[in-house]
Short mmCIF file of C-alpha atoms in Angstrom, two decimals:
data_model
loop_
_atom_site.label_atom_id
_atom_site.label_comp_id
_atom_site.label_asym_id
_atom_site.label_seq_id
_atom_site.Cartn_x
_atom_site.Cartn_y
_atom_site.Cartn_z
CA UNK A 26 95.71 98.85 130.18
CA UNK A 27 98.90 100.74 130.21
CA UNK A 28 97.29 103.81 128.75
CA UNK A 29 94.98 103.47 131.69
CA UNK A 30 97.64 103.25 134.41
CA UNK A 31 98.78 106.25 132.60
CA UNK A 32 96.00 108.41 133.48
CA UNK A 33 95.47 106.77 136.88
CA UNK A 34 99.13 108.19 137.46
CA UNK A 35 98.28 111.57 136.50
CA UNK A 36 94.97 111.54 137.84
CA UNK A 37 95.74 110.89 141.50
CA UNK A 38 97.82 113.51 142.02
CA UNK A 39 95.68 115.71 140.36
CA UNK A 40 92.94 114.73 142.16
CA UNK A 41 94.38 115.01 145.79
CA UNK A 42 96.32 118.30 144.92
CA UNK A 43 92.74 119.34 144.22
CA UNK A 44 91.17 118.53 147.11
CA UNK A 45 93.63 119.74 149.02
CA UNK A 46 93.12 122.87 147.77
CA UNK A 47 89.65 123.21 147.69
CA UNK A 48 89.83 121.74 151.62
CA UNK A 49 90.73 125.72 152.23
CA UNK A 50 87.85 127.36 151.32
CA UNK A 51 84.46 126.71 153.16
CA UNK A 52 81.51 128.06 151.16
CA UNK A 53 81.39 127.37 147.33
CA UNK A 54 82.34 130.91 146.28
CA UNK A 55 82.77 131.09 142.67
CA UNK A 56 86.23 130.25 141.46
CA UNK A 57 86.69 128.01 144.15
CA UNK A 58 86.93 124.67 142.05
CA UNK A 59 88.53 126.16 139.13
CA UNK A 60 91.19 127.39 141.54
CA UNK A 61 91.77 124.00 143.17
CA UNK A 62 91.89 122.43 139.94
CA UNK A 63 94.21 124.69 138.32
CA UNK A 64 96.70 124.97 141.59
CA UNK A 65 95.95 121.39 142.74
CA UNK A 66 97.41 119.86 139.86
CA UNK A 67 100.42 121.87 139.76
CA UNK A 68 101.28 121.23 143.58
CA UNK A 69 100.33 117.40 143.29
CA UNK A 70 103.08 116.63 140.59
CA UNK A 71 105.16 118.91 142.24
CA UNK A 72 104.88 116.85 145.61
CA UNK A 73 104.69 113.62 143.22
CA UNK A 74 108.15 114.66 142.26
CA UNK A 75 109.56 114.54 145.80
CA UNK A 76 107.67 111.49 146.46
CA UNK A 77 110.02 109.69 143.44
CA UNK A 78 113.29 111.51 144.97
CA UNK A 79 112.70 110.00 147.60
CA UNK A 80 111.73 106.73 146.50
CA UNK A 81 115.16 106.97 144.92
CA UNK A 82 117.15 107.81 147.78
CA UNK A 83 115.91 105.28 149.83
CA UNK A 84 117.27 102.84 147.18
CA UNK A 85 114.11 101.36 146.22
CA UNK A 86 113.92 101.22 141.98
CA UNK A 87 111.64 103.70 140.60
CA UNK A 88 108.35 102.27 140.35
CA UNK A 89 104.26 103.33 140.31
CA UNK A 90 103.55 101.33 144.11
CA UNK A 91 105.06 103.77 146.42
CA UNK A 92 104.61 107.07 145.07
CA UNK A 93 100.95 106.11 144.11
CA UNK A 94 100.32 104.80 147.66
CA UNK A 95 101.41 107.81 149.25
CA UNK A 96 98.88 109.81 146.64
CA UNK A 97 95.72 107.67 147.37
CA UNK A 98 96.48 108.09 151.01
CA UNK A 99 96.66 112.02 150.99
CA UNK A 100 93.60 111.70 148.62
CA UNK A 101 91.64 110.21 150.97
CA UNK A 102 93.05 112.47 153.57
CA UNK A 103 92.19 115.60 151.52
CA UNK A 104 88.59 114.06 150.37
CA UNK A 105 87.97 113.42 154.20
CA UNK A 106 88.87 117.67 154.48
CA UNK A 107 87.07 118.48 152.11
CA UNK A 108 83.90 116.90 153.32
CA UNK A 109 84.70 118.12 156.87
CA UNK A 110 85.32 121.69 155.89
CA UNK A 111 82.30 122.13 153.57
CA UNK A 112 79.99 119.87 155.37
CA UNK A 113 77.95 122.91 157.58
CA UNK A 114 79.32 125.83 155.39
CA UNK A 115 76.60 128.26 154.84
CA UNK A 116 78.29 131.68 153.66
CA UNK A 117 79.74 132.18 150.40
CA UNK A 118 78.69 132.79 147.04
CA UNK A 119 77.53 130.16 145.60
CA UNK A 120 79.62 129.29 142.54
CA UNK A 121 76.19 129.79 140.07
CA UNK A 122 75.02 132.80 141.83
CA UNK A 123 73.17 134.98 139.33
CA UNK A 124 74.02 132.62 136.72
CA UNK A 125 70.28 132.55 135.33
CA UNK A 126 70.13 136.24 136.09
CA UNK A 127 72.65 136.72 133.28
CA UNK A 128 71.15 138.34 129.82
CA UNK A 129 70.93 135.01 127.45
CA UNK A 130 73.61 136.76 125.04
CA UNK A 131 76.37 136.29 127.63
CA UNK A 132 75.54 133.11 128.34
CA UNK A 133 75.36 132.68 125.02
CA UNK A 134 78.68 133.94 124.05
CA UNK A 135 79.74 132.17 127.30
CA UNK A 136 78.71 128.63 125.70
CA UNK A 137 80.38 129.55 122.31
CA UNK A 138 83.64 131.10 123.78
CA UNK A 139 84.05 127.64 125.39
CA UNK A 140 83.47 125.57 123.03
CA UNK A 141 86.06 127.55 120.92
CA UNK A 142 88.54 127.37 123.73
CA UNK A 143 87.61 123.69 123.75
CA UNK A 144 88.44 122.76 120.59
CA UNK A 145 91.83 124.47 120.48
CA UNK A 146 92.60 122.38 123.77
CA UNK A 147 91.35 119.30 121.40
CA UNK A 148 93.80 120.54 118.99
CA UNK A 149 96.77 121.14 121.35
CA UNK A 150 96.23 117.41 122.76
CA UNK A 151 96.57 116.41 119.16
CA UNK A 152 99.12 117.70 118.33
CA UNK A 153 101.37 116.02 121.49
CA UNK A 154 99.32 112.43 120.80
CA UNK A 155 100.19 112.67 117.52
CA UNK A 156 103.99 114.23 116.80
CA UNK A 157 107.23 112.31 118.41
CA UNK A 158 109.72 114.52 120.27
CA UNK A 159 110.23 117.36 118.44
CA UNK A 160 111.73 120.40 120.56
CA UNK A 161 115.76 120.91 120.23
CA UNK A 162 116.21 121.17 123.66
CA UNK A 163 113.44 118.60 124.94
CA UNK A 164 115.63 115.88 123.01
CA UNK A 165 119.17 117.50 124.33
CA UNK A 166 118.30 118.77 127.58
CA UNK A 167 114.73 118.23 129.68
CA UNK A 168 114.17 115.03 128.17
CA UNK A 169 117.43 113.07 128.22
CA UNK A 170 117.23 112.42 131.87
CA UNK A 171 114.09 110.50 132.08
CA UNK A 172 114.40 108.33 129.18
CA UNK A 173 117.76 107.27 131.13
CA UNK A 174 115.80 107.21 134.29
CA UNK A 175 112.73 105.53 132.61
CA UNK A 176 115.57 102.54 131.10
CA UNK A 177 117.62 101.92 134.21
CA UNK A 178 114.89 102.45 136.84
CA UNK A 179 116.78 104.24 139.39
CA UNK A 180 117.83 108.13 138.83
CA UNK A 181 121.40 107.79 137.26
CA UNK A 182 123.16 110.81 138.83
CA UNK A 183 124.21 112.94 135.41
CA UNK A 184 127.89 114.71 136.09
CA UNK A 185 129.90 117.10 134.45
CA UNK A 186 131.98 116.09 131.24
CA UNK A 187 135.57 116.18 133.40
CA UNK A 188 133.71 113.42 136.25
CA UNK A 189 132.10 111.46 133.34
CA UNK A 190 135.10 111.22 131.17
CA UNK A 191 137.55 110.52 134.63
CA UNK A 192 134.45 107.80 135.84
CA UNK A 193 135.04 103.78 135.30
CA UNK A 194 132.47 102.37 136.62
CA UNK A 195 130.13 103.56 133.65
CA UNK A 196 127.19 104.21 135.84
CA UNK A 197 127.48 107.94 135.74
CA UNK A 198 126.23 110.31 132.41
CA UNK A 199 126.09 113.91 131.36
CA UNK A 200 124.52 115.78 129.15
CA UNK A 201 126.04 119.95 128.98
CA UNK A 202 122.53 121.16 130.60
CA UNK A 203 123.76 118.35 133.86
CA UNK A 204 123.11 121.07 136.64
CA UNK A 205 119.38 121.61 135.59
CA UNK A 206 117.25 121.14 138.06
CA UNK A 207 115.17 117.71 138.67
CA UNK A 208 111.75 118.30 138.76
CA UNK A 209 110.59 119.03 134.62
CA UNK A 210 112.19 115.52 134.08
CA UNK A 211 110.93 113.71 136.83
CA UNK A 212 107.63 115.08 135.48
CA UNK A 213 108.34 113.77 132.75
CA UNK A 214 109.47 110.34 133.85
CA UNK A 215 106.20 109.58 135.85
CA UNK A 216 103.76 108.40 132.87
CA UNK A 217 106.25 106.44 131.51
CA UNK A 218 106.87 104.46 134.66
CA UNK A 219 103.04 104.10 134.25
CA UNK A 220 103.08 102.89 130.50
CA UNK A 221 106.21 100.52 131.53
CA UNK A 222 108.32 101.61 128.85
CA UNK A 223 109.78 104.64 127.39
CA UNK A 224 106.97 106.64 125.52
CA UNK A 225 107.58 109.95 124.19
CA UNK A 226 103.66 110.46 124.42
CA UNK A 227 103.28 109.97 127.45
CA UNK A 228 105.95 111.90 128.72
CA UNK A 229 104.34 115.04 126.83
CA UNK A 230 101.09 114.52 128.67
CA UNK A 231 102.12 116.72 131.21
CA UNK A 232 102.66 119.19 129.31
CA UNK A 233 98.86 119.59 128.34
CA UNK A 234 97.92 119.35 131.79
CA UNK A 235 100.20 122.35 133.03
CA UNK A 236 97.90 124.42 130.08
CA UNK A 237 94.41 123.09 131.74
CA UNK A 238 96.19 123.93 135.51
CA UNK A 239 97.14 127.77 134.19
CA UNK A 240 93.57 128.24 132.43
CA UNK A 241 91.58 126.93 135.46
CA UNK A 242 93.86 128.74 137.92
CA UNK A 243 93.56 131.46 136.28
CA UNK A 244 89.75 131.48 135.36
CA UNK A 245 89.49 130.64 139.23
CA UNK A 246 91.40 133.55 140.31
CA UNK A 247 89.77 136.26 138.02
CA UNK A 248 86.42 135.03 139.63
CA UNK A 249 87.33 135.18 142.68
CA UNK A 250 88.80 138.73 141.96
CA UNK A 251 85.33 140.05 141.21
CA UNK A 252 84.65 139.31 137.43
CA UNK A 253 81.87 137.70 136.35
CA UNK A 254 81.81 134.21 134.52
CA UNK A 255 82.06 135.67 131.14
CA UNK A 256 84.62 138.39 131.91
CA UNK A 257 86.58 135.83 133.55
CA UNK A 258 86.28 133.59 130.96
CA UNK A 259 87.63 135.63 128.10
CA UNK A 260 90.52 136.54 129.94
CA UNK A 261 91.52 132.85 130.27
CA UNK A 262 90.66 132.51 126.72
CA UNK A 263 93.10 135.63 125.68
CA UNK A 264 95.33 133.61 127.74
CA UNK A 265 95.10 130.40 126.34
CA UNK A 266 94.84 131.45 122.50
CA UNK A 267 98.93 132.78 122.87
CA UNK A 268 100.37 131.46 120.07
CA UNK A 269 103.88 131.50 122.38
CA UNK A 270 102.40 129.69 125.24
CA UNK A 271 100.16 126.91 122.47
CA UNK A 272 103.48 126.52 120.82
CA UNK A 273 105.18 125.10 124.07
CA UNK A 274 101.88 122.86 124.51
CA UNK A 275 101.90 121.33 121.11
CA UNK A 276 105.55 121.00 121.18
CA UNK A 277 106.06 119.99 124.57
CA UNK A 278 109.21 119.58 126.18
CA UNK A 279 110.79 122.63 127.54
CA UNK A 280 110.10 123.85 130.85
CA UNK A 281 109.24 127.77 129.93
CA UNK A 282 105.70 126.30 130.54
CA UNK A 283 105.91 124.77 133.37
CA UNK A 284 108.24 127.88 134.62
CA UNK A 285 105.45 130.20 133.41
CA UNK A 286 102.49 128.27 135.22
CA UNK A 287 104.71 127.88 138.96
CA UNK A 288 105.69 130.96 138.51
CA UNK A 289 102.36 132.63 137.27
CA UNK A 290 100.35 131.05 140.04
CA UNK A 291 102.68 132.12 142.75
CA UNK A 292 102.19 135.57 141.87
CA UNK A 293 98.76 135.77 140.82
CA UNK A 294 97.75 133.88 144.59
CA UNK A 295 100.27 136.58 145.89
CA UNK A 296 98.26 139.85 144.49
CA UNK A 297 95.07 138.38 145.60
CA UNK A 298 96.85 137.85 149.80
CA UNK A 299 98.12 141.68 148.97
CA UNK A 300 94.72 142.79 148.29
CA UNK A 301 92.82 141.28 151.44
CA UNK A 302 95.20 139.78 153.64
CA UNK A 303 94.02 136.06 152.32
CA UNK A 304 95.69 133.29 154.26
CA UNK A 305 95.66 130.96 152.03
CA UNK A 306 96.29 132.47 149.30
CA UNK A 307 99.23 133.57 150.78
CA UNK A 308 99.93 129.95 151.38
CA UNK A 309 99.69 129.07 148.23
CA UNK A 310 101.68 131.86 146.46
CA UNK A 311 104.85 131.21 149.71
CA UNK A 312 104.45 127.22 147.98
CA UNK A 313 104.87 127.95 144.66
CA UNK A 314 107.35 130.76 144.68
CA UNK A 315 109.52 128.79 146.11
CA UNK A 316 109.12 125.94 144.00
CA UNK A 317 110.29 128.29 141.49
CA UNK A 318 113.99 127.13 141.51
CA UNK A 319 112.75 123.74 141.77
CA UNK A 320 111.82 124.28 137.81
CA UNK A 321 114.73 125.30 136.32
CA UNK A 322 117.52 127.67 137.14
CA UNK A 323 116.07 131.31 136.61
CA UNK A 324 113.59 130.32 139.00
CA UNK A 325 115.58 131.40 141.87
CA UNK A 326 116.00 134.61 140.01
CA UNK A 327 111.90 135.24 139.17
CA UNK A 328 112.05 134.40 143.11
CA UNK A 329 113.57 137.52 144.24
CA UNK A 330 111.39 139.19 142.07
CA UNK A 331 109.10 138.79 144.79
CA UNK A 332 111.17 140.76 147.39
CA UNK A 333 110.63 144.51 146.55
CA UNK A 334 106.90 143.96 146.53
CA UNK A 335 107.26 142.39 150.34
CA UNK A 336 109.84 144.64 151.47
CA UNK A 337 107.23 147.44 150.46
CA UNK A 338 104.50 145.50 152.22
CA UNK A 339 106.58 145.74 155.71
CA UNK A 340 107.94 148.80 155.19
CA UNK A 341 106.56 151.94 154.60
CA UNK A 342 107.28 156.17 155.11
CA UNK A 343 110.46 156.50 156.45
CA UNK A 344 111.84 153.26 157.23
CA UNK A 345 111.10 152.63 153.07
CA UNK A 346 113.02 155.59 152.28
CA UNK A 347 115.72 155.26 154.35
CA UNK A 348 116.37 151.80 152.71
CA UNK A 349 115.84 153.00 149.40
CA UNK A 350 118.53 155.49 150.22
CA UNK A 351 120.44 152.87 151.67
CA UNK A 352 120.28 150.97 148.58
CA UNK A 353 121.44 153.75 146.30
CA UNK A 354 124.45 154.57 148.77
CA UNK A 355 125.79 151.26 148.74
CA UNK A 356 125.09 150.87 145.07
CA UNK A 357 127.37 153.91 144.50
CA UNK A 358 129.79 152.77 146.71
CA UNK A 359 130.04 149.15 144.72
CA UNK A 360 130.22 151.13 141.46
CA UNK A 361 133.49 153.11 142.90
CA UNK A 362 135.41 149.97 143.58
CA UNK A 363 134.98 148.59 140.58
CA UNK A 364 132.43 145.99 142.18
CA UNK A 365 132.32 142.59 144.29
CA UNK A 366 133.44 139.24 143.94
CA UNK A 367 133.67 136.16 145.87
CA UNK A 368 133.08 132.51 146.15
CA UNK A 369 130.35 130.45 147.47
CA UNK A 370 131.14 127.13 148.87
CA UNK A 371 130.05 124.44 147.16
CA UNK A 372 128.67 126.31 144.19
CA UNK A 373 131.58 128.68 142.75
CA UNK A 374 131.84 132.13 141.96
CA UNK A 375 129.48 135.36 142.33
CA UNK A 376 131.33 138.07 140.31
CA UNK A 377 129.11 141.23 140.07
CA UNK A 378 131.41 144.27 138.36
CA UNK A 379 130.03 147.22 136.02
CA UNK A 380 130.99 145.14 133.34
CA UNK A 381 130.31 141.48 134.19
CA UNK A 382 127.71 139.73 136.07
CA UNK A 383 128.71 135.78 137.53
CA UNK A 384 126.36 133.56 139.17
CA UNK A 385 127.08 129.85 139.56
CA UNK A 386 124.53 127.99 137.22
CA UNK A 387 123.03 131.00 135.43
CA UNK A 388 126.49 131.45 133.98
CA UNK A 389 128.30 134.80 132.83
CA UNK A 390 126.88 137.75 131.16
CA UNK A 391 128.75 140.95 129.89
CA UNK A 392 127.09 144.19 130.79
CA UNK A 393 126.48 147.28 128.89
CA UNK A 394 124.10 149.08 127.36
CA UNK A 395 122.47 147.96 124.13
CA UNK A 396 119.84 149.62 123.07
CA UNK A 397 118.84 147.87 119.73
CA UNK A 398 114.88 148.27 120.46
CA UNK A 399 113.50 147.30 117.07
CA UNK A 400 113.59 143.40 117.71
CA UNK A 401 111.77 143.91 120.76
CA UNK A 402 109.35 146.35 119.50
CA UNK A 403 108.85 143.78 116.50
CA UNK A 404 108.22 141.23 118.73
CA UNK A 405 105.69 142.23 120.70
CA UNK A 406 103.91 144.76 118.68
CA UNK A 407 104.32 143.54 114.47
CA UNK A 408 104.82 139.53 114.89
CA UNK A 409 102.14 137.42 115.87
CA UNK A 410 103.50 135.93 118.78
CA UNK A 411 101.25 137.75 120.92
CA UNK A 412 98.29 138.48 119.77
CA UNK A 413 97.50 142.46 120.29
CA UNK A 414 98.16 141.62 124.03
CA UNK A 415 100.80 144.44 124.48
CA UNK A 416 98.48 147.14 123.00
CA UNK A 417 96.17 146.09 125.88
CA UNK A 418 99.13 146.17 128.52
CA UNK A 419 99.54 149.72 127.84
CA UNK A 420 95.77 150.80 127.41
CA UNK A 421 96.13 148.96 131.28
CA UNK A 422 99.34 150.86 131.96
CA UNK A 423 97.53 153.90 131.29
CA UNK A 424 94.09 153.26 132.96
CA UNK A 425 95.81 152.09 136.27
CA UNK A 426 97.48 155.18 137.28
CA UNK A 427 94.19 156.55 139.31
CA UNK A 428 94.12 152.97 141.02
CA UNK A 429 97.82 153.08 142.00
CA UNK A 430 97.99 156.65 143.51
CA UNK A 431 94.39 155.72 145.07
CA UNK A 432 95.33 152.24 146.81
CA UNK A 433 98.25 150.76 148.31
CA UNK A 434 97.77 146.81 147.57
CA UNK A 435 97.40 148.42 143.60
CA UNK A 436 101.09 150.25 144.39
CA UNK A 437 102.69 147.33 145.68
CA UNK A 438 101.18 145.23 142.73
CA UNK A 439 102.48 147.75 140.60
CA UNK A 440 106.14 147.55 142.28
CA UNK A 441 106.17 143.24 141.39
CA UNK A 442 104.75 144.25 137.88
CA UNK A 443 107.88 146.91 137.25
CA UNK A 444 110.92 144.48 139.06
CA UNK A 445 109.78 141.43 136.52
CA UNK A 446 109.69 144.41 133.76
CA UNK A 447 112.79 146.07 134.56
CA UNK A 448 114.52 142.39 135.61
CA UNK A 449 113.87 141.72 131.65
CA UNK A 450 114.76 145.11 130.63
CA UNK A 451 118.24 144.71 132.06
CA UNK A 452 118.33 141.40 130.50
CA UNK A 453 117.62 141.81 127.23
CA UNK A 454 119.38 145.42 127.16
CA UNK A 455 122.32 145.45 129.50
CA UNK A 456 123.76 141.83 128.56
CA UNK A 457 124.96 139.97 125.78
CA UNK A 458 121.68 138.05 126.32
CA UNK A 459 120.53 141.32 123.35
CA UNK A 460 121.43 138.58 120.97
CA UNK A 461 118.43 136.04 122.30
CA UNK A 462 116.34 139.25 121.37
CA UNK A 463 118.28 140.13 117.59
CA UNK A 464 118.04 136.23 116.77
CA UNK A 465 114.25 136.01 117.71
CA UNK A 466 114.75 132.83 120.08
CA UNK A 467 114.95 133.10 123.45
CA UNK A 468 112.78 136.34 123.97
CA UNK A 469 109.76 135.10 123.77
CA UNK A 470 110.54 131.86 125.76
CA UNK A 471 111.79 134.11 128.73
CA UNK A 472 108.82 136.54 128.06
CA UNK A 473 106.38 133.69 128.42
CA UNK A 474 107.62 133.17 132.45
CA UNK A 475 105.87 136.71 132.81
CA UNK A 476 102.83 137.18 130.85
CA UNK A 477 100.18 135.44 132.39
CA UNK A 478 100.96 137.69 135.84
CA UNK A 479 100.92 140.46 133.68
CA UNK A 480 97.92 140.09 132.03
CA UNK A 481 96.04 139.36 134.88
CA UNK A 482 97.39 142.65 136.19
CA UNK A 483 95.19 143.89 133.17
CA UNK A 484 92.18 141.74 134.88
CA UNK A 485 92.77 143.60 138.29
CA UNK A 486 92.98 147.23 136.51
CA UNK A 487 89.93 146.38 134.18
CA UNK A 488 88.28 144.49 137.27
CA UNK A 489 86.94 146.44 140.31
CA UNK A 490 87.45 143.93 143.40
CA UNK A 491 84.32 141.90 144.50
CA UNK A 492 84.67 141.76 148.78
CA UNK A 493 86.29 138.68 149.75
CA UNK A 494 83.70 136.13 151.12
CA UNK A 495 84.84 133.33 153.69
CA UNK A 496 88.38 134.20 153.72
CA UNK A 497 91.36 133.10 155.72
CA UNK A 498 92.29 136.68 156.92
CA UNK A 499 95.55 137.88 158.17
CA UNK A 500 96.02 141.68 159.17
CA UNK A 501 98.27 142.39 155.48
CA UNK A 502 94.89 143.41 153.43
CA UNK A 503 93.95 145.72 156.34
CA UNK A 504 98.03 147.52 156.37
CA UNK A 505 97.41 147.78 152.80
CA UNK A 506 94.14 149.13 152.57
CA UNK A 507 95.01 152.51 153.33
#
């Protein structure tokens, strides 16, 4: 029974995240239900984790009743959408268009590839059924906060060491990680309210959803993009065979992969609004993008990542230069006096010299060149923490360069690919954060935000684009078709 109510809980969300979702889209284009699985489960916990803030801060204990109330509602709502919206559709692709047409080898190797892909999702789910909380910071930081939660039924506000030490009433706690954001333990929190006790499974089992979300939104998106069922496919399976990303599904309990999947989704909806103007893809990338900082603290930063990509979507010939020159005025004009510094209210200091960056929450880092490149290079091109995907990111470096002179939408893509780059270049070689790189830890967990944007970047260069079909259009595709 409890293992039921457990699935029920993460089921309904799911479900009317889903529908939702695939309430945007008329015809049955292929992709479309991958898609709305993949971003419908992502956006249902998401809005399942406002639903239990709020259940706290009307004072109510936490509980299954009202959050799961609210859920079968917009369910309904969504299934009633659904049925509405696709009801008289005739256009679109269908989703098994030319399906039989396929030679028998690819659908073949279609069949096979799956059922490999299967099994090592059989293995992954496993592997958190099986093993108790294992990650060092899912049992000092992420996880902490819900087993308190999950004990006292009411969200126990967690304070800095000064406040807790200085409180009497003992109803306050802290951990060191006590500014984190809410929403990675709050995801975890909800199956255990469903199980009625604290269960270390069954907070993981989120974690093996958020892989199935990223593979179907993914596989979704590259269909949808133009490639066929198999191309698409293997793609999701490169994807999904990272030993980095299986690593955080198996040992579930930091949020890099939920960070990677908010984060990954938001942009990959975003390149498919810059190529044709997409409404609702647009939608969807403006929802999850800024959910980002609702995941944990560099979310605000990947964020702003997002900026040069739409200031070069508004801006173009001169008014782009003259801000470009703009930038590089002020720039030199901040390096001359020795920087800036002030204080935000309510959050603390922003310190931003030629020798120390300050932000309140991401903390303090000393800049300055440090170019020790062979722990990157071993990284990503001798370890096995990637597979051989950065060979193919620079056979795709290499092969887009016709695209990007030839296309705007592909220069603009180009421009979000290079600020995450360069925003992790500066990391990892202007900051003390070099260390994270020498010691072989943090790297690849900060690495992990980006890859699944970058690679499918590859899809796009490797992909020609199919023409949308029944698509929410705004006038962006047409500003950056030329």
């Amino acid at each position: 029974m409890a293992w039921g109510l457990v699935g029920l809980a993460l089921g309904l969300p799911w479900l009317m995240g889903a529908l939702w979702v695939r309430g945007g889209w008329r015809g049955a284009a292929a992709g479309v239900w991958p898609l709305a699985l993949g971003y419908g489960y992502v956006l249902g916990l998401l809005v399942l984790t406002l639903l239990l803030r709020a259940q706290a801060a009307m004072g109510f204990p936490l509980n299954l009743i009202g959050p799961m109330l609210m859920l079968a509602l917009a369910a309904l709502a969504g299934g009633w959408w659904v049925w509405r919206r696709t009801r008289y559709a005739g256009g679109g692709e269908p989703a098994a268009s030319g399906w039989r047409e396929q030679p028998v080898w690819q659908r073949v190797l279609f069949a096979l590839l799956l059922a490999w892909l299967g099994w090592r999702l059989a293995g992954l789910a496993q592997e958190i059924w099986w093993r108790p909380l294992y990650p060092w910071d899912a049992w000092t930081t992420w996880t902490v906060r819900p087993r308190v939660w999950s004990e006292l039924r009411t969200l126990a506000p967690f304070v800095d060491p000064q406040s807790w030490l200085a409180d009497t009433t003992g109803s306050v706690y802290t951990i060191e990680a006590w500014t984190y954001p809410y929403a990675v333990p709050l995801l975890a929190l909800w199956p255990t309210l469903a199980f009625g006790a604290w269960n270390e499974t069954a907070a993981n089992l989120p974690w093996f959803g958020a892989a199935l979300a990223l593979g179907f939104g993914f596989y979704g998106q590259a269909r949808l993009w133009g490639a066929s069922a198999l191309t698409a496919l293997v793609f999701a399976w490169l994807l999904l065979s990272l030993p980095v990303l299986d690593t955080h599904v198996a040992l579930a309990g930091y949020a890099d992969l939920w960070m990677a999947v908010v984060f990954s989704l938001a942009a990959i909806a975003f390149f498919q609004w810059l190529r044709d103007g997409d409404r609702r893809q647009g939608l969807l990338a403006l929802l999850l993008a800024l959910a980002c900082p609702l995941v944990k603290l560099e979310g605000t930063v990947w964020l702003v990542m997002f900026v040069p990509a739409l200031l070069m979507v508004r801006l173009r010939g001169r008014p782009l230069w003259t801000l470009a020159g703009l930038g590089v005025v002020l720039g030199l004009v901040w390096w001359s006096v020795g920087g800036v510094a002030f204080s935000l209210p309510g959050l603390g200091e922003f310190r931003l010299t030629p020798q120390l960056f300050q932000a309140p929450y991401l903390g303090q880092f000393r800049l300055g060149y440090r170019g020790t490149w062979e722990p990157v290079l071993k990284n990503f091109f001798a370890l096995a923490n990637w597979h051989l995907l950065w060979y193919l990111a620079l056979a795709a470096a290499v092969t887009a360069v016709p695209g990007i002179r030839a296309e705007r939408w592909r220069r603009v893509m180009a421009v979000f690919v290079a600020s995450c780059l360069l925003l992790l270049f500066v990391l990892f070689f202007l900051t003390d954060a070099q260390r994270w790189a020498e010691q072989y830890t943090s790297i690849n967990r900060v690495f992990l935000h980006f890859v699944p944007v970058l690679l499918f970047w590859i899809v796009t260069v490797f992909v020609s684009p199919a023409p949308a079909v029944d698509r929410g259009r705004s006038t962006a595709g047409e500003h950056l078709s030329v």
